[in-house]
Amino acid sequence: MAVDAAREAGSFRGARLRLSSVLWRRPWLKLVVLLVPPVAAFVAVYAASLGAMLVSSFWTSDSFTAAIVHTWTLDQYRAIFSLSDPTYLRIAGRTIGMAAAVTVTDAILAFPLAFFMAKIAGRRTRSLLFVMVLLPLWSSYLVRIYSWTTILSKSGPLNWFLNGLGLPDAQLQFTNKAMWIVFSYVWLPFMILPIYAALERIPGSLLEASRDLGARGSRTFRSVILPLAFPGVVAGSIFTFSLTLGDYITPLLVGGPGSSLIGNIVSEQSASNLTFAAAYAMVPVGVMALYIALARRLGAFEAL
Amino acid sequence: MSQQVLQTDADVRCVGLTKRFGEVLAVDSVDLEVRRGEFFTMLGPSGSGKTTTLRLIAGFERPDEGRVELAGNDVSREPPYARNVNTVFQDYALFPHMTVLENVEYGLLVRRVRKDDRRRRAHAALEMVRLGGLAQRKPSQLSGGQRQRVALARAIVNQPRALLLDEPLGALDLKLRQQLQIELKQIQKELGMTFVYVTHDQEEALTMSDRIAVFNEGRVEQVGAPAEMYEHPRTEFVAGFIGTSNVLVRNGRTFTVRPEKIRVLPADAGEGEPGVVRAAVYLGAVTRYLVELEGGGELVALQQNLEVSSSDVHAMEGKRVRLAWRPDVEFAIKEGT
């Protein structure tokens, strides 16, 4: 009856009503309309460029003109995994080690704060902490890293503070330790939020039940809280691990001569030897694939 | 454990127990004594302080005033893990990442009971709640009634001084609830364990309890055996909460009459108070009448359907009747809530 009325009006509204009833009668059509744009973007932009990168990593570049030569070869991967010149293996190892160190640091720092936010803080305190965790993400990542170069510099606030306490200078500028500190700082929110989400889903009665059954805090943490929050820790670690694997700005700004990560090599080589850059960029992809497979075997995604 | 000889016969005692949440007085100087091996029920509407009192006994809340004693010892300052009581939670609070057996063993594991001993006792507890075959399941693979039994097994396996149950059957449907009421009572008798049971369901309280404490606005209105509470309510609130209120004021005296003690007579009968039937509800075996009395007030009366059909019942609405009862079924109560 509503359709009839609209048809009589013969208006734009009538056409809209007809369209919506066509979509209502065919739910699959509605799904197609909704999903085509994101799927197209995903395939065209993301999957296609990843595929192009994978394919070109099996090509080679002319060493004089830097032009790509379309002949199939494993030369690039041979150079990366070469044992006679382990430079690239060493850099990959350093990158993975850094990503692991940053992930562990962030997990240790994030857990108590996330627990406080999810289970102890009142509503106002929780909102305030949320803003404080997210606030750094509203400012440019470059600005935050630059401010760390100032903090860690020889005559910066850190040494100023240490000297005030009568301690010697901490010589952190342009070291791997500086890189570790800055990475841990910039990725910390990405660890806090998933752990918070996981902890928030644990009913308070489970913690009470554990105490009721005779468990002290440490036992409740080991046997109830940690196993149930584990998927959140894994989710956060996927962020911190992959973000560190792919970064090249932090090593550039706060790292030293021996601080190059995979990203720096990729960035340097992409002008002169694009096929090598492509092959080397596949290393973090492979590492993440392994990492996620391992997390899955540990049962981290069963609760999702 | 039930063979132990004790100096005191109170397993749980609350003395002047008071708890405030901000401005709200949740528990207002409550005094209670739960006897050894007793099924004790705290009955009241939501917000009456019964659950808070239970949480104070368990140790999840700290009292602002007063104290909690377990077997004669003041435990008010002890954390929950140091108190020899266990709780069955309203939402069961089973650990989702552990199997049924691991859940039941948890309290023993924490107390460092040896593994074979632990296993044996956990299986015995599961047998007791008739879940012997489901030890390796995860809680998510169980029905609501089964989860309830696991929660019970997990608590009784520790042989606590008193078992605290916070509306444990609240989430189940009526049939299952009635069945589990009987089972709970049997298990309690078998173990000789002190049960402190919280519910808002008066029928549940009457079915299971040795004694009932009726809570209202943070205070205990009355404590007594089920029959005593039903037949001799001391306040209007208790009369209304256990059964139907049926309170009348005659000649300055406030009293209550239970619905099944009232006879519904024709308007020309020589006895009883005259009134008009406002509603008549056919309930199968009985009919419930709501009668507005000319002398003031309303009474609910239950009559057995001896020679009455549902159509007769319907025709009664709006009719004039007389209500009669023997004077000795009137019970004087204090006025007010």
XYZ file of C-alpha atoms in Angstrom:
641
model
C 0.000 0.000 0.000
C 2.852 2.362 0.802
C 4.401 1.426 -2.534
C 1.145 2.309 -4.343
C 0.986 5.680 -2.655
C 4.527 6.470 -3.593
C 3.959 5.384 -7.202
C 1.030 7.749 -7.444
C 3.272 10.567 -6.353
C 5.611 9.378 -9.148
C 8.411 11.079 -7.332
C 12.031 10.509 -6.432
C 10.775 9.062 -3.183
C 8.843 6.425 -5.079
C 11.956 5.341 -6.953
C 13.874 5.088 -3.718
C 11.140 2.992 -2.158
C 11.117 0.645 -5.154
C 14.883 0.305 -4.984
C 14.874 -0.476 -1.281
C 12.154 -3.097 -1.689
C 14.133 -4.733 -4.521
C 17.134 -4.904 -2.168
C 14.957 -6.178 0.659
C 13.674 -9.025 -1.471
C 17.190 -10.028 -2.553
C 19.535 -9.979 0.469
C 22.471 -11.238 -1.641
C 22.168 -8.183 -3.883
C 22.449 -5.929 -0.864
C 25.583 -7.770 0.227
C 27.113 -7.398 -3.243
C 26.394 -3.654 -3.288
C 27.913 -3.239 0.178
C 30.987 -5.393 -0.348
C 32.091 -4.538 -3.910
C 33.844 -1.218 -3.081
C 35.985 -2.502 -0.164
C 36.792 -5.795 -1.878
C 37.749 -3.969 -5.091
C 39.974 -1.578 -3.173
C 41.555 -4.442 -1.301
C 42.249 -6.467 -4.422
C 43.399 -3.555 -6.629
C 45.496 -1.631 -4.133
C 46.641 -4.136 -1.563
C 46.754 -7.624 -2.963
C 47.843 -6.488 -6.440
C 50.773 -4.428 -5.195
C 51.849 -7.212 -2.871
C 51.632 -9.615 -5.833
C 53.631 -7.220 -8.042
C 56.278 -7.032 -5.346
C 56.434 -10.806 -5.039
C 56.742 -11.243 -8.809
C 59.437 -8.576 -9.233
C 61.466 -10.108 -6.429
C 62.133 -12.986 -8.840
C 63.440 -10.611 -11.531
C 66.718 -8.753 -11.641
C 67.915 -5.198 -12.250
C 70.539 -3.977 -14.696
C 73.405 -2.814 -12.507
C 74.228 0.134 -14.781
C 70.842 1.538 -15.806
C 68.819 0.150 -12.820
C 66.218 -0.976 -15.353
C 64.291 -4.140 -14.485
C 65.260 -7.202 -16.489
C 62.359 -9.645 -16.826
C 64.189 -12.933 -16.487
C 63.249 -15.357 -13.733
C 65.994 -15.773 -11.152
C 66.563 -16.464 -7.466
C 69.607 -14.152 -7.406
C 68.011 -11.629 -5.047
C 67.115 -14.287 -2.498
C 70.596 -15.800 -2.872
C 72.079 -12.425 -1.958
C 69.806 -12.087 1.070
C 70.432 -15.569 2.435
C 74.116 -15.625 1.467
C 76.277 -17.124 4.188
C 79.522 -15.894 2.664
C 78.333 -12.288 3.013
C 75.844 -12.395 5.883
C 75.200 -8.610 5.933
C 71.566 -8.935 4.970
C 70.968 -11.895 7.238
C 72.495 -9.913 10.095
C 70.260 -6.931 9.402
C 67.195 -9.175 9.207
C 68.235 -10.798 12.501
C 68.692 -7.385 14.110
C 65.266 -6.282 12.876
C 63.533 -9.389 14.210
C 65.424 -9.144 17.507
C 64.436 -5.496 17.857
C 60.789 -6.325 17.066
C 60.825 -9.084 19.693
C 62.441 -6.859 22.338
C 59.954 -4.053 21.680
C 57.023 -6.499 21.818
C 58.095 -7.994 25.140
C 58.777 -4.532 26.620
C 55.405 -3.218 25.504
C 53.554 -6.276 26.814
C 55.184 -5.850 30.243
C 54.452 -2.116 30.324
C 50.933 -2.371 28.911
C 49.501 -5.172 31.041
C 49.328 -3.435 34.442
C 47.958 -0.236 32.915
C 45.368 -2.129 30.851
C 44.373 -4.109 33.942
C 43.970 -0.956 35.983
C 41.851 0.619 33.239
C 39.657 -2.444 32.711
C 39.109 -3.725 36.237
C 39.976 -1.144 38.878
C 39.577 2.442 37.656
C 36.252 4.258 37.921
C 34.557 5.557 34.795
C 36.115 9.019 34.925
C 39.641 7.789 35.576
C 39.251 5.257 32.795
C 38.173 7.915 30.267
C 41.071 10.132 31.328
C 43.543 7.276 30.870
C 42.057 6.463 27.472
C 42.652 10.026 26.334
C 46.202 9.912 27.679
C 46.918 6.642 25.879
C 45.444 7.875 22.601
C 46.627 11.503 22.741
C 50.114 10.771 21.315
C 48.457 9.146 18.275
C 46.833 12.478 17.411
C 50.206 14.121 16.886
C 52.603 13.293 14.096
C 54.752 10.278 14.573
C 57.728 12.256 13.190
C 57.330 14.964 15.808
C 57.334 12.380 18.564
C 60.479 10.686 17.297
C 62.247 14.024 16.856
C 61.364 14.975 20.410
C 63.046 11.745 21.531
C 66.225 12.712 19.671
C 66.219 15.872 21.775
C 65.504 14.003 25.018
C 68.307 11.489 24.380
C 70.861 13.937 22.941
C 74.146 14.546 24.707
C 73.027 17.837 26.269
C 69.351 16.850 26.391
C 66.896 16.613 29.309
C 67.817 13.005 30.157
C 71.488 13.760 30.787
C 70.583 17.078 32.394
C 68.420 15.109 34.831
C 71.065 12.403 35.424
C 73.795 14.995 36.026
C 71.514 16.711 38.511
C 71.440 13.456 40.480
C 75.231 13.315 40.297
C 75.201 10.485 37.731
C 77.285 10.320 34.562
C 75.850 10.868 31.070
C 73.779 8.077 29.547
C 75.248 7.768 26.090
C 72.127 6.629 24.320
C 72.046 8.871 21.284
C 72.481 7.011 18.000
C 72.466 3.534 19.594
C 70.287 0.442 19.311
C 69.157 1.030 22.903
C 67.780 4.408 21.879
C 65.950 2.721 19.043
C 64.521 0.144 21.431
C 63.283 2.883 23.818
C 61.677 4.947 21.056
C 60.032 1.971 19.376
C 58.650 0.791 22.691
C 57.243 4.261 23.270
C 55.616 4.790 19.878
C 53.937 1.394 19.672
C 52.797 1.154 23.303
C 49.172 2.263 22.634
C 48.821 -0.549 20.093
C 49.569 -3.026 22.867
C 47.467 -1.365 25.584
C 44.210 -1.284 23.628
C 43.911 -4.993 22.660
C 44.944 -6.112 26.149
C 42.396 -3.730 27.629
C 39.692 -5.148 25.353
C 40.578 -8.715 26.367
C 40.653 -7.923 30.088
C 37.400 -6.023 29.937
C 35.651 -9.143 28.654
C 36.674 -11.217 31.700
C 33.711 -11.167 34.116
C 34.630 -9.834 37.552
C 33.003 -12.908 39.096
C 35.797 -15.121 37.690
C 38.370 -13.168 39.679
C 36.153 -13.386 42.754
C 35.668 -17.126 42.226
C 39.427 -17.638 42.081
C 39.936 -15.728 45.330
C 36.998 -17.564 46.859
C 38.645 -20.891 46.029
C 41.754 -19.893 47.951
C 43.946 -18.245 45.301
C 46.049 -15.205 46.107
C 46.645 -12.456 43.562
C 49.675 -14.052 41.902
C 47.904 -17.377 41.432
C 44.770 -15.712 40.061
C 46.972 -13.782 37.641
C 48.776 -16.893 36.408
C 45.829 -19.257 36.257
C 42.879 -17.053 35.336
C 43.768 -13.563 34.115
C 46.765 -14.314 31.909
C 45.276 -17.295 30.018
C 42.072 -15.362 29.344
C 43.874 -12.156 28.296
C 46.404 -14.043 26.163
C 44.544 -13.469 22.856
C 44.704 -9.724 23.567
C 48.444 -9.896 24.197
C 48.899 -11.767 20.920
C 46.759 -9.244 19.037
C 48.834 -6.402 20.488
C 52.077 -8.203 19.724
C 51.059 -8.577 16.086
C 50.822 -4.776 15.931
C 54.056 -4.011 17.766
C 55.989 -6.761 15.998
C 54.892 -5.910 12.464
C 55.126 -2.139 12.966
C 58.731 -2.511 14.160
C 59.562 -4.897 11.305
C 58.453 -2.380 8.720
C 59.757 0.881 10.202
C 62.737 2.780 8.780
C 62.299 6.282 10.221
C 63.160 5.541 13.849
C 66.516 3.883 12.971
C 67.227 6.813 10.667
C 66.613 9.443 13.344
C 67.671 7.870 16.652
C 69.777 4.900 15.499
C 73.502 4.948 14.791
C 75.756 3.588 12.073
C 75.049 -0.035 13.095
C 71.310 0.423 13.459
C 70.010 -0.204 9.946
C 66.867 -2.329 9.827
C 65.222 -4.106 6.907
C 63.195 -0.996 6.130
C 66.310 1.156 5.729
C 67.862 -1.253 3.225
C 64.613 -1.471 1.274
C 64.371 2.304 1.206
C 68.022 2.728 0.079
C 67.889 0.011 -2.560
C 64.525 0.835 -4.075
C 66.087 3.536 -6.295
C 69.055 1.546 -7.580
C 67.975 -2.082 -7.297
C 64.219 -2.336 -7.135
C 64.102 -6.124 -7.511
C 66.422 -6.617 -4.543
C 64.340 -4.174 -2.471
C 61.250 -6.188 -3.397
C 62.883 -9.457 -2.344
C 64.132 -8.020 0.923
C 60.685 -6.550 1.650
C 59.280 -10.072 1.420
C 61.284 -11.073 4.507
C 59.011 -9.245 7.035
C 55.974 -10.641 5.195
C 57.331 -14.156 5.644
C 58.263 -13.517 9.274
C 54.761 -12.219 10.062
C 53.172 -15.212 8.327
C 55.270 -17.525 10.512
C 54.487 -15.473 13.606
C 50.735 -15.603 13.042
C 50.856 -19.329 12.266
C 52.702 -19.889 15.540
C 50.206 -17.767 17.489
C 47.410 -19.781 15.952
C 48.974 -23.055 17.025
C 49.246 -21.677 20.551
C 45.479 -21.170 20.466
C 45.569 -17.372 20.569
C 42.680 -16.995 18.117
C 40.329 -19.580 19.622
C 38.549 -16.948 21.709
C 37.928 -14.649 18.714
C 33.893 -33.062 59.083
C 30.359 -33.301 60.413
C 31.603 -35.520 63.246
C 33.745 -32.736 64.697
C 32.799 -31.528 68.131
C 32.462 -27.791 68.461
C 32.241 -25.363 71.303
C 29.851 -23.127 69.418
C 26.897 -24.253 67.363
C 26.952 -21.180 65.096
C 28.918 -21.636 61.881
C 28.284 -18.123 60.611
C 27.489 -15.154 62.789
C 26.962 -11.553 61.725
C 27.086 -8.948 64.464
C 25.901 -5.389 63.772
C 26.983 -5.788 60.161
C 26.738 -2.486 58.243
C 27.773 -1.630 54.687
C 27.367 1.649 52.819
C 27.886 2.282 49.120
C 28.308 6.055 48.976
C 25.049 7.467 50.311
C 23.188 4.150 50.124
C 22.933 2.064 53.256
C 22.993 -1.421 51.703
C 23.199 -3.431 54.917
C 21.969 -1.828 58.126
C 23.258 -3.391 61.375
C 22.325 -6.970 60.537
C 22.536 -9.619 63.281
C 22.301 -13.231 62.155
C 23.258 -16.626 63.432
C 23.471 -19.589 61.084
C 23.580 -22.876 62.926
C 25.802 -25.825 62.218
C 24.554 -27.925 59.298
C 21.575 -25.684 58.687
C 19.988 -24.686 55.371
C 19.623 -20.971 55.994
C 17.955 -18.729 53.416
C 18.206 -14.959 53.109
C 15.025 -13.928 51.338
C 14.103 -10.486 50.072
C 13.407 -8.311 47.034
C 16.288 -6.985 44.941
C 18.158 -4.220 46.722
C 17.187 -5.504 50.166
C 20.799 -6.214 51.165
C 20.743 -10.021 51.081
C 23.408 -10.399 48.404
C 25.621 -7.746 50.007
C 25.352 -9.617 53.301
C 26.446 -12.812 51.533
C 29.375 -10.974 49.922
C 30.375 -9.632 53.327
C 30.419 -13.201 54.673
C 32.489 -14.368 51.664
C 34.870 -11.437 52.081
C 34.284 -9.715 48.732
C 33.145 -6.592 50.589
C 34.527 -5.103 53.778
C 32.025 -4.094 56.460
C 31.888 -0.445 57.558
C 30.753 -1.572 60.984
C 30.180 -4.866 62.775
C 31.873 -8.196 62.194
C 31.576 -11.607 60.565
C 32.428 -14.720 62.563
C 33.047 -18.155 61.118
C 32.937 -20.976 63.655
C 33.478 -18.480 66.438
C 36.463 -16.650 64.874
C 36.251 -13.036 63.764
C 37.205 -13.069 60.063
C 36.123 -9.508 59.209
C 39.694 -8.555 58.317
C 40.557 -11.758 56.447
C 40.674 -11.808 52.624
C 38.325 -14.238 50.803
C 41.122 -16.748 50.121
C 41.797 -17.089 53.841
C 38.147 -17.762 54.765
C 36.887 -21.309 54.979
C 33.752 -20.640 52.930
C 33.026 -21.172 49.250
C 30.570 -19.434 46.979
C 28.287 -20.632 44.202
C 27.876 -17.567 41.996
C 24.726 -16.446 40.271
C 26.465 -16.547 36.847
C 28.332 -19.742 37.944
C 31.704 -18.011 37.235
C 33.217 -21.182 35.753
C 36.691 -20.707 34.268
C 36.037 -20.955 30.512
C 39.569 -22.033 29.603
C 39.532 -25.043 31.937
C 37.716 -28.366 31.640
C 35.003 -29.315 34.112
C 37.531 -31.437 36.036
C 40.099 -28.621 36.134
C 37.435 -26.241 37.384
C 36.483 -28.593 40.200
C 40.127 -29.291 41.070
C 41.108 -25.610 41.158
C 40.494 -25.023 44.869
C 42.425 -28.188 45.770
C 45.266 -27.310 43.388
C 45.603 -23.867 44.947
C 45.746 -25.469 48.395
C 48.466 -27.868 47.146
C 46.505 -31.092 47.611
C 48.381 -34.054 46.067
C 47.428 -34.893 42.523
C 45.914 -38.359 42.987
C 44.012 -37.155 46.045
C 42.815 -34.139 44.089
C 41.607 -36.266 41.184
C 39.777 -38.673 43.487
C 37.972 -35.928 45.397
C 37.055 -34.014 42.229
C 35.566 -37.130 40.667
C 33.637 -37.869 43.866
C 32.216 -34.324 43.852
C 31.230 -34.663 40.198
C 29.535 -37.985 40.937
C 27.627 -36.313 43.732
C 26.169 -33.733 41.340
C 25.663 -36.492 38.740
C 28.123 -35.149 36.185
C 30.550 -38.074 36.308
C 30.734 -38.463 32.527
C 31.385 -34.841 31.630
C 34.721 -34.255 33.384
C 36.627 -33.505 30.175
C 34.095 -31.049 28.718
C 34.613 -27.295 28.622
C 31.948 -25.150 30.360
C 30.811 -23.760 26.985
C 29.745 -27.298 25.992
C 27.341 -27.622 28.935
C 23.710 -26.617 29.450
C 22.730 -24.087 32.100
C 21.688 -26.770 34.567
C 24.934 -28.683 34.069
C 27.011 -25.538 34.600
C 25.110 -24.960 37.809
C 26.075 -28.444 38.995
C 29.740 -27.884 38.106
C 29.711 -24.661 40.130
C 28.250 -26.604 43.045
C 30.822 -29.414 42.721
C 33.660 -26.881 42.527
C 32.525 -25.371 45.822
C 31.670 -28.495 47.857
C 34.871 -30.347 46.891
C 36.772 -28.025 49.254
C 34.558 -29.061 52.208
C 34.050 -25.468 53.358
C 32.733 -24.524 56.775
C 29.755 -22.966 55.037
C 28.612 -22.912 51.431
C 27.325 -19.547 50.196
C 24.854 -19.640 47.295
C 23.907 -16.419 45.515
C 20.616 -17.027 43.660
C 22.173 -20.123 42.062
C 18.992 -21.177 40.260
C 17.951 -17.705 39.099
C 18.929 -18.212 35.452
C 17.162 -21.562 34.984
C 13.637 -22.316 33.816
C 10.950 -23.329 36.270
C 10.992 -27.120 35.752
C 14.751 -27.389 36.085
C 14.710 -25.042 39.036
C 12.232 -27.181 40.933
C 14.241 -30.322 40.196
C 17.514 -28.722 41.315
C 15.872 -27.372 44.482
C 15.215 -30.932 45.562
C 18.714 -32.098 44.567
C 20.390 -29.208 46.371
C 18.491 -30.011 49.511
C 19.452 -33.699 49.253
C 23.135 -32.887 48.750
C 23.045 -30.511 51.698
C 21.534 -33.188 53.943
C 23.952 -35.826 52.732
C 26.999 -33.646 53.400
C 25.616 -32.122 56.585
C 27.091 -28.876 55.307
C 25.925 -25.415 56.368
C 24.266 -23.665 53.414
C 23.615 -19.922 53.307
C 21.274 -19.390 50.401
C 20.197 -16.101 48.840
C 16.987 -15.886 46.821
C 14.116 -13.551 46.029
C 11.798 -16.478 45.347
C 9.631 -17.154 48.393
C 8.514 -20.552 47.135
C 12.137 -21.648 46.767
C 12.822 -20.419 50.294
C 9.833 -22.292 51.738
C 10.741 -25.502 49.872
C 14.371 -25.799 50.919
C 15.104 -23.904 54.090
C 15.435 -24.927 57.701
C 15.197 -21.268 58.596
C 14.550 -18.087 56.629
C 15.638 -14.485 57.245
C 13.472 -11.955 55.411
C 15.420 -8.866 54.311
C 13.922 -5.452 53.630
C 15.819 -2.231 52.965
C 19.066 -3.542 54.421
C 17.508 -4.880 57.608
C 16.380 -8.299 58.779
C 12.616 -8.176 59.321
C 12.155 -11.634 60.796
C 13.992 -14.928 61.187
C 12.223 -18.234 61.599
C 11.283 -21.633 60.224
C 9.264 -21.596 56.962
C 5.934 -22.618 58.539
C 6.360 -20.099 61.317
C 7.119 -17.303 58.853
C 4.105 -18.220 56.744
C 1.613 -18.598 59.538
C 2.929 -15.984 61.953
C 4.390 -13.113 59.962
C 5.317 -10.383 62.397
C 5.257 -7.474 59.944
C 3.123 -6.503 56.980
C 6.206 -6.754 54.757
C 6.852 -10.364 55.742
C 3.179 -11.223 55.340
C 3.245 -9.736 51.846
C 6.550 -11.235 50.806
C 5.873 -14.778 51.991
C 2.531 -15.531 50.418
C -0.196 -12.973 49.700
C -0.378 -9.935 51.908
C -4.131 -10.031 52.837
C -3.842 -7.412 55.542
C -6.973 -5.976 57.179
C -7.497 -3.268 59.808
C -10.533 -3.828 62.033
C -11.278 -1.938 65.266
C -7.744 -0.504 65.315
C -6.193 -3.949 65.030
C -3.988 -4.929 62.040
C -3.963 -8.594 61.156
C -3.449 -10.976 58.270
C -5.455 -13.982 57.053
C -3.991 -16.557 54.653
C -6.051 -16.956 51.437
C -6.649 -20.688 51.840
C -8.153 -20.151 55.303
C -11.007 -18.005 53.922
C -14.345 -19.413 52.807
C -16.263 -17.700 49.993
C -20.014 -17.830 50.840
C -23.164 -16.637 49.035
C -24.341 -13.079 49.782
C -27.294 -14.379 51.831
C -25.151 -16.484 54.150
C -25.623 -15.778 57.814
C -21.987 -15.128 58.594
C -18.852 -13.340 57.288
C -18.058 -9.920 55.889
C -19.938 -8.718 52.770
C -18.031 -7.728 49.650
C -17.883 -7.742 45.841
C -15.782 -10.104 43.695
C -13.410 -7.884 41.704
C -11.605 -10.728 39.939
C -11.867 -14.502 39.783
C -9.016 -16.499 38.259
C -9.429 -20.168 37.453
C -6.154 -21.976 38.279
C -7.164 -25.567 37.606
C -7.316 -27.187 41.020
C -8.219 -23.947 42.752
C -9.781 -20.573 42.020
C -8.347 -17.293 43.283
C -10.859 -14.586 44.175
C -10.036 -10.942 44.823
C -12.810 -9.520 46.991
C -13.328 -5.872 47.901
C -14.894 -5.712 51.357
C -17.577 -3.198 52.321
C -15.839 -2.714 55.652
C -12.696 -1.548 53.796
C -9.739 -3.444 52.366
C -9.313 -6.283 49.903
C -8.718 -9.959 50.497
C -7.489 -12.756 48.262
C -9.234 -16.069 48.871
C -8.343 -19.478 47.442
C -11.110 -22.062 47.003
C -10.826 -25.671 45.913
C -12.756 -26.328 42.731
C -14.842 -29.140 44.214
C -17.997 -28.728 42.123
C -17.123 -25.623 40.155
C -16.227 -25.301 36.463
C -14.309 -22.528 34.755
C -17.492 -20.986 33.356
C -19.020 -20.829 36.847
C -15.876 -19.060 38.011
C -16.177 -16.443 35.289
C -19.784 -15.740 36.234
C -18.657 -14.903 39.773
C -17.009 -11.614 38.779
C -18.983 -8.642 40.027
C -21.174 -10.823 42.268
C -21.774 -10.010 45.924
C -20.376 -12.581 48.361
C -19.518 -12.996 52.006
C -16.080 -13.993 53.293
C -15.764 -15.962 56.501
C -12.814 -17.305 58.492
C -12.258 -18.615 61.974
C -10.960 -15.982 64.405
C -7.982 -18.161 65.337
C -6.478 -17.855 61.784
C -6.122 -14.077 62.215
C -2.556 -13.049 63.021
C -1.844 -9.621 64.427
C 1.117 -7.837 62.815
C 2.997 -4.582 63.205
C 1.817 -1.937 60.776
C 3.974 -0.412 58.039
C 6.501 -2.155 55.875
